[in-house]
Amino acid sequence: MRTLIILTLLAVLVMAATCYESHESMESHEYFYPFINRRRANDFIQADMRLEAISQERIRERNKSPHERQREICEDYYPCEQYAFRHGYAAAYRHYFARRRTK
């Protein structure tokens, strides 16, 4: 019986030590309101970096590789896209569009 009481007191002390909420954790605004608004969500990114990333993306859109252009052309034409599912986009583009360009 004495060991049961000692083990219970020890368990209560361990629980109190590990589950204690310190005052420092209560100071955080996230404790009361864990969500931030949309405007503050990306405050840590500098504006010039965002503009630079957008301009780089626009440059990449303009300078597509020939394979990417061929794939997009093939995706816009339904029979070519169906052929590409079986044989690949390169073979489908050659099958439907390569003969037209050589004439």
C-alpha positions as CSV (number, residue, x, y, z in Angstrom):
1,M,0.0,0.0,0.0
2,R,2.9,2.3,0.9
3,T,4.5,1.7,-2.5
4,L,1.3,2.4,-4.3
5,I,1.0,5.8,-2.6
6,I,4.6,6.6,-3.4
7,L,4.2,5.6,-7.0
8,T,1.0,7.7,-7.3
9,L,2.8,10.8,-5.8
10,L,5.7,10.3,-8.1
11,A,3.4,10.0,-11.1
12,V,1.6,13.2,-10.1
13,L,4.9,15.0,-9.7
14,V,6.1,13.8,-13.2
15,M,2.8,14.9,-14.7
16,A,3.0,18.3,-13.1
17,A,6.6,18.8,-14.3
18,T,5.9,17.8,-17.8
19,C,2.5,19.5,-18.3
20,Y,3.3,22.8,-16.8
21,E,2.4,25.8,-19.0
22,S,5.0,28.5,-18.5
23,H,4.3,32.2,-18.7
24,E,6.5,32.5,-21.8
25,S,4.3,30.3,-23.8
26,M,1.3,32.4,-22.9
27,E,3.0,35.5,-24.1
28,S,2.8,34.4,-27.7
29,H,0.0,35.7,-29.8
30,E,-0.3,32.4,-31.5
31,Y,-1.6,30.8,-28.3
32,F,-4.8,33.0,-28.4
33,Y,-5.1,33.3,-32.2
34,P,-3.1,30.6,-34.1
35,F,-4.1,31.9,-37.6
36,I,-2.6,35.0,-39.3
37,N,-4.3,37.1,-41.8
38,R,-3.5,36.9,-45.5
39,R,-1.6,40.1,-45.7
40,R,0.9,39.1,-43.0
41,A,1.3,35.6,-44.3
42,N,4.2,36.5,-46.7
43,D,5.7,39.4,-44.8
44,F,9.0,37.6,-44.5
45,I,9.6,37.6,-48.2
46,Q,11.0,40.8,-49.6
47,A,9.0,42.5,-52.3
48,D,11.9,42.7,-54.8
49,M,12.5,39.0,-54.5
50,R,8.9,38.3,-55.4
51,L,9.0,40.7,-58.4
52,E,12.3,39.1,-59.6
53,A,10.8,35.6,-59.3
54,I,7.7,36.7,-61.3
55,S,9.9,38.2,-64.0
56,Q,12.0,35.1,-64.2
57,E,8.9,33.0,-64.5
58,R,7.7,35.2,-67.4
59,I,11.1,34.8,-69.1
60,R,10.9,31.0,-68.8
61,E,7.4,31.1,-70.3
62,R,8.6,33.0,-73.4
63,N,11.7,30.8,-73.9
64,K,10.3,27.3,-74.0
65,S,12.3,24.4,-75.3
66,P,11.3,23.0,-78.7
67,H,10.1,19.8,-77.1
68,E,7.8,21.7,-74.8
69,R,6.4,23.7,-77.7
70,Q,5.8,20.4,-79.7
71,R,4.1,18.8,-76.7
72,E,1.8,21.8,-76.3
73,I,0.9,21.7,-79.9
74,C,0.2,18.0,-79.7
75,E,-1.9,18.4,-76.6
76,D,-4.1,20.9,-78.4
77,Y,-4.9,18.4,-81.1
78,Y,-7.0,15.5,-79.7
79,P,-5.9,12.8,-82.2
80,C,-2.3,13.7,-81.5
81,E,-2.8,13.5,-77.8
82,Q,-4.5,10.1,-78.0
83,Y,-1.6,8.9,-80.2
84,A,0.9,10.3,-77.6
85,F,-0.7,8.2,-74.8
86,R,0.4,5.1,-76.7
87,H,3.6,6.1,-78.4
88,G,4.9,9.2,-76.7
89,Y,4.7,12.9,-77.5
90,A,7.8,12.9,-79.7
91,A,6.4,10.2,-82.0
92,A,2.9,11.7,-82.0
93,Y,4.3,15.1,-83.0
94,R,6.3,13.5,-85.8
95,H,3.3,11.5,-87.0
96,Y,0.9,14.4,-87.2
97,F,2.9,17.5,-87.7
98,A,6.4,16.7,-89.1
99,R,5.2,15.9,-92.6
100,R,3.3,19.2,-92.8
101,R,6.4,21.3,-92.0
102,T,8.6,19.7,-94.5
103,K,6.4,20.5,-97.5
